Coordinates of C-alpha atoms in Angstrom, one line a residue:
M820 CA -5.8 -15.9 -5.2
S821 CA -7.6 -13.8 -2.6
G822 CA -6.8 -10.9 -0.3
F823 CA -9.1 -8.1 -1.5
S824 CA -11.8 -6.9 0.9
A825 CA -15.3 -5.8 0.0
E826 CA -14.5 -2.6 1.8
W827 CA -11.5 -1.8 -0.3
L828 CA -13.4 -2.6 -3.5
G829 CA -16.3 -0.3 -2.4
L830 CA -13.8 2.5 -1.6
R831 CA -12.3 2.4 -5.1
E832 CA -15.6 1.9 -7.0
P833 CA -16.4 5.6 -7.6
A834 CA -12.9 6.2 -9.0
D835 CA -13.1 3.1 -11.1
H836 CA -16.4 4.0 -12.7
R837 CA -15.4 7.6 -13.6
A838 CA -12.0 6.5 -15.0
R839 CA -13.4 4.1 -17.6
N840 CA -12.5 4.9 -21.1
R841 CA -15.7 6.2 -22.8
E842 CA -14.5 5.5 -26.4
I843 CA -13.9 1.9 -25.7
A844 CA -17.2 1.6 -23.7
S845 CA -19.2 3.1 -26.5
T846 CA -17.5 0.7 -29.1
L847 CA -18.5 -2.3 -27.0
S848 CA -22.1 -0.9 -26.7
A849 CA -22.3 -0.4 -30.5
R850 CA -20.9 -3.9 -31.2
L851 CA -23.7 -5.6 -29.2
A852 CA -26.5 -3.2 -29.7
Q853 CA -28.4 -5.3 -32.3
R854 CA -28.7 -8.3 -30.0
E855 CA -31.9 -9.0 -28.1
A856 CA -30.0 -10.7 -25.3
V857 CA -26.3 -11.2 -24.3
S858 CA -24.6 -13.7 -21.9
I859 CA -21.6 -12.4 -20.0
V860 CA -18.9 -14.0 -17.8
D861 CA -17.2 -11.7 -15.3
I862 CA -14.0 -13.3 -14.0
G863 CA -12.5 -12.1 -10.7
C864 CA -15.8 -10.3 -10.2
G865 CA -15.1 -9.1 -6.6
A866 CA -18.2 -7.3 -5.2
A867 CA -19.8 -6.8 -8.7
S868 CA -18.7 -3.3 -9.4
N869 CA -17.9 -4.3 -13.0
L870 CA -21.4 -5.6 -13.6
K871 CA -22.9 -2.3 -12.3
A872 CA -20.9 -0.2 -14.8
T873 CA -20.9 -2.6 -17.8
A874 CA -24.6 -3.7 -17.7
L875 CA -25.7 -0.2 -18.6
L876 CA -23.8 -0.5 -21.9
L877 CA -25.5 -3.7 -23.0
P878 CA -28.9 -4.8 -24.5
D879 CA -31.9 -5.0 -22.2
R880 CA -31.8 -8.7 -21.5
Q881 CA -28.6 -10.0 -19.9
T882 CA -27.4 -13.1 -18.2
W883 CA -24.3 -12.7 -16.0
R884 CA -22.1 -15.5 -14.7
L885 CA -20.0 -14.0 -11.8
V886 CA -16.8 -15.9 -11.0
D887 CA -14.5 -15.3 -8.1
Y888 CA -12.2 -17.4 -5.9
D889 CA -13.4 -15.7 -2.7
A890 CA -16.7 -16.9 -1.4
N891 CA -17.0 -13.8 0.9
L892 CA -16.8 -11.5 -2.2
L893 CA -19.5 -13.5 -4.0
T894 CA -21.7 -13.0 -1.0
A895 CA -20.9 -9.3 -1.0
A896 CA -21.6 -9.1 -4.7
R897 CA -25.1 -10.6 -4.2
E898 CA -25.9 -8.1 -1.4
R899 CA -24.6 -5.1 -3.3
L900 CA -26.4 -5.9 -6.5
M901 CA -29.7 -6.2 -4.6
D902 CA -29.0 -2.7 -3.1
W903 CA -28.2 -1.3 -6.5
A904 CA -31.1 -2.7 -8.5
D905 CA -34.5 -1.0 -8.9
A906 CA -36.0 -4.4 -8.1
S907 CA -34.6 -7.8 -7.2
K908 CA -35.6 -11.3 -6.3
S909 CA -33.8 -14.6 -5.7
E910 CA -34.8 -17.7 -7.6
D911 CA -32.9 -20.7 -6.3
A912 CA -29.2 -19.9 -6.9
Q913 CA -30.1 -17.1 -9.4
L914 CA -30.6 -13.4 -8.7
V915 CA -33.0 -11.6 -11.0
L916 CA -32.5 -7.8 -11.2
E917 CA -34.3 -4.9 -12.9
K918 CA -32.2 -1.8 -13.4
D919 CA -33.0 1.2 -15.7
G920 CA -35.1 -1.0 -18.0
K921 CA -32.5 -3.8 -18.1
H922 CA -33.5 -7.4 -17.1
I923 CA -30.4 -9.0 -15.6
D924 CA -30.1 -12.6 -14.5
V925 CA -27.1 -13.3 -12.3
T926 CA -25.5 -16.5 -11.0
F927 CA -22.5 -16.8 -8.7
H928 CA -19.7 -19.3 -9.1
Q929 CA -16.6 -20.0 -6.9
F930 CA -13.6 -21.1 -9.1
D931 CA -9.9 -21.2 -8.9
L932 CA -9.2 -19.6 -12.3
N933 CA -5.7 -20.9 -12.5
A934 CA -6.8 -24.5 -11.9
D935 CA -10.1 -24.6 -13.9
L936 CA -10.3 -21.7 -16.4
E937 CA -12.4 -23.7 -18.8
G938 CA -15.0 -24.5 -16.1
A939 CA -15.1 -20.9 -15.0
L940 CA -15.8 -19.5 -18.5
G941 CA -18.6 -21.9 -19.2
E942 CA -19.6 -22.9 -22.7
H943 CA -20.9 -20.1 -25.0
P944 CA -20.6 -16.6 -23.5
D945 CA -21.1 -13.6 -25.9
L946 CA -18.8 -11.5 -23.8
V947 CA -16.0 -12.2 -21.2
T948 CA -15.2 -9.3 -19.0
S949 CA -13.1 -8.3 -15.9
A950 CA -11.9 -5.3 -14.0
A951 CA -8.6 -4.5 -12.3
F952 CA -7.5 -8.2 -12.7
F953 CA -4.9 -8.9 -15.3
D954 CA -2.0 -7.0 -13.7
L955 CA -2.1 -9.8 -11.1
T956 CA -1.6 -12.6 -13.7
S957 CA 1.3 -14.0 -15.6
V958 CA 1.9 -14.0 -19.4
A959 CA 1.4 -17.7 -19.4
F960 CA -2.0 -17.3 -17.8
M961 CA -2.9 -14.6 -20.4
Q962 CA -1.9 -17.0 -23.2
R963 CA -4.2 -19.7 -21.8
F964 CA -7.0 -17.2 -21.2
A965 CA -6.9 -15.6 -24.7
A966 CA -7.0 -19.1 -26.3
A967 CA -10.0 -20.0 -24.2
V968 CA -11.9 -16.9 -25.1
V969 CA -11.1 -17.2 -28.8
A970 CA -12.2 -20.8 -28.8
R971 CA -15.6 -19.6 -27.6
K972 CA -15.6 -16.8 -30.3
A973 CA -16.5 -14.4 -27.5
A974 CA -15.8 -10.7 -27.3
F975 CA -13.5 -9.6 -24.5
Y976 CA -13.6 -6.4 -22.5
T977 CA -11.4 -5.6 -19.5
V978 CA -11.0 -2.3 -17.6
L979 CA -8.6 -0.7 -15.2
T980 CA -5.5 -2.8 -15.9
Y981 CA -2.7 -1.0 -14.0
N982 CA -0.1 0.2 -16.5
G983 CA 2.7 1.5 -14.3
R984 CA 2.1 5.2 -14.6
Q985 CA 2.0 7.2 -11.3
R986 CA 2.2 10.9 -10.3
W987 CA 1.6 12.0 -6.8
S988 CA 0.8 15.5 -5.5
P989 CA 2.7 17.0 -3.9
H990 CA 5.8 15.3 -5.2
H991 CA 8.2 13.6 -2.8
P992 CA 11.9 13.0 -3.6
S993 CA 11.4 9.2 -3.0
D994 CA 8.4 8.8 -5.3
N995 CA 10.4 7.2 -8.1
A996 CA 12.2 4.8 -5.8
I997 CA 8.9 3.8 -4.1
V998 CA 7.2 3.2 -7.4
A999 CA 10.1 1.1 -8.7
A1000 CA 10.0 -1.1 -5.6
F1001 CA 6.2 -1.3 -5.8
H1002 CA 6.5 -2.6 -9.3
R1003 CA 9.1 -5.3 -8.3
H1004 CA 6.6 -6.4 -5.6
Q1005 CA 3.7 -6.4 -8.0
M1006 CA 5.6 -8.8 -10.4
R1007 CA 5.7 -11.5 -7.7
D1008 CA 3.5 -14.6 -7.9
K1009 CA -0.1 -13.6 -7.1
G1010 CA -1.4 -17.1 -7.7
F1011 CA -1.0 -17.3 -11.5
G1012 CA 2.8 -17.4 -11.7
S1013 CA 5.1 -14.4 -11.9
A1014 CA 2.8 -11.5 -12.5
A1015 CA 3.2 -9.2 -15.5
G1016 CA 2.3 -6.2 -13.4
P1017 CA 2.8 -2.9 -15.2
T1018 CA 3.4 -4.6 -18.5
S1019 CA 0.2 -6.6 -18.4
A1020 CA -2.0 -4.5 -20.6
L1021 CA 0.6 -4.7 -23.4
E1022 CA 1.0 -8.4 -23.0
L1023 CA -2.8 -9.0 -22.9
G1024 CA -3.5 -7.1 -26.1
E1025 CA -0.8 -8.9 -27.9
Q1026 CA -2.2 -12.3 -27.0
F1027 CA -5.5 -11.5 -28.7
R1028 CA -3.8 -10.0 -31.7
L1029 CA -2.0 -13.2 -32.2
H1030 CA -5.3 -14.9 -32.6
G1031 CA -6.5 -12.5 -35.2
Y1032 CA -8.7 -10.4 -32.9
S1033 CA -9.2 -6.7 -33.4
V1034 CA -7.9 -4.9 -30.3
L1035 CA -8.7 -1.4 -29.1
E1036 CA -6.9 0.0 -26.1
G1037 CA -7.3 3.3 -24.2
D1038 CA -6.2 5.1 -21.1
S1039 CA -8.5 5.0 -18.0
P1040 CA -6.4 6.7 -15.3
W1041 CA -7.6 7.4 -11.8
D1042 CA -7.4 11.2 -11.5
L1043 CA -7.7 11.6 -7.7
G1044 CA -8.1 14.9 -5.8
P1045 CA -9.0 16.2 -2.3
S1046 CA -12.4 14.5 -2.4
D1047 CA -10.6 11.1 -2.8
A1048 CA -8.6 11.6 0.4
A1049 CA -9.6 8.2 1.9
L1050 CA -8.6 6.3 -1.3
I1051 CA -5.3 8.2 -1.6
A1052 CA -4.4 7.3 2.0
E1053 CA -5.2 3.6 1.4
L1054 CA -3.1 3.7 -1.8
Q1055 CA -0.2 5.1 0.2
A1056 CA -0.5 2.6 2.9
G1057 CA -0.8 -0.3 0.4
H1058 CA 2.2 0.9 -1.5
A1059 CA 4.2 1.2 1.7
A1060 CA 3.3 -2.3 2.9
A1061 CA 4.3 -3.8 -0.5
V1062 CA 7.6 -1.8 -0.7
A1063 CA 8.5 -2.8 2.9
E1064 CA 8.3 -6.4 1.9
T1065 CA 10.9 -5.9 -0.8
G1066 CA 13.5 -4.3 1.5
A1067 CA 14.4 -1.9 -1.4
V1068 CA 13.7 1.3 0.5
D1069 CA 14.9 2.0 4.1
A1070 CA 12.4 2.2 6.8
K1071 CA 12.9 5.9 7.6
T1072 CA 12.4 7.0 4.0
L1073 CA 9.3 4.8 3.7
E1074 CA 7.9 6.3 6.9
R1075 CA 8.4 9.8 5.7
W1076 CA 6.9 8.9 2.3
V1077 CA 3.7 7.3 3.7
G1078 CA 3.3 10.1 6.2
L1079 CA 3.2 12.9 3.6
K1080 CA -0.4 14.1 3.1
R1081 CA -1.2 14.0 -0.6
T1082 CA -3.8 16.2 -2.3
G1083 CA -3.9 14.2 -5.5
A1084 CA -2.6 11.3 -7.5
I1085 CA -2.8 10.0 -11.0
I1086 CA -2.7 6.3 -11.3
G1087 CA -2.5 4.9 -14.8
H1088 CA -4.8 2.1 -16.1
T1089 CA -5.6 0.7 -19.6
D1090 CA -9.0 -0.5 -20.9
T1091 CA -8.9 -3.2 -23.5
L1092 CA -11.6 -4.4 -26.0
A1093 CA -10.8 -7.4 -28.2
L1094 CA -13.3 -8.5 -30.9
P1095 CA -13.4 -11.5 -33.2
G1096 CA -12.1 -10.6 -36.7

């Protein structure tokens, strides 16, 4: 699976970071606070936005394994982490970062998660994490994934899983039809089988509960306003392109919808924390 640009990921990063559910983040932080060091696997890491937000919740010594299918995104992740850190140096394939008193060792790994999930996760991570990823996956993949995390007795933390809720400002009469068609497109195969799309957060939590994990879920919506105009415009364009592929909305209606200047939007997401019993 590929198709996400570093530019798109950079555009959404501020909205992603401010949307994260603080209760769930603080629960994760408290759970791992007594450890001297933690090892983390970030699947579908993109340009490393998730590391930048999550590392500040964790103990001072951290080892991160960043995994993505797209080699270009792994290159962007390295570059952006070096810009973000207070200090950085490369040691062979490893990047060593200092940020706000945290010592962070990072390695970069290209994997097809659907083909080699076990290899991607490695052997003994303390925490497996991801961001804006699981709405692209199938229930069957989530079943495999949960079983693999549980086998490692790792904690699991994922943020910004799309949950199907949308509200656009100003409202357009075609909003409901557009969103319904967008959901149909979202549930197509994105490389992991038919995607769960807007039901993915519910499915994901259930998989970990079946293994006896304690699961905490919380809302993490994008609440976008005039200062997010560029992101809103990209969202409209992306929705329109997806809906056009379905043929469910006629071209003139779609053109009017995408041409309406929006002053705000609320896009629903769910954060999930699953902990061994």
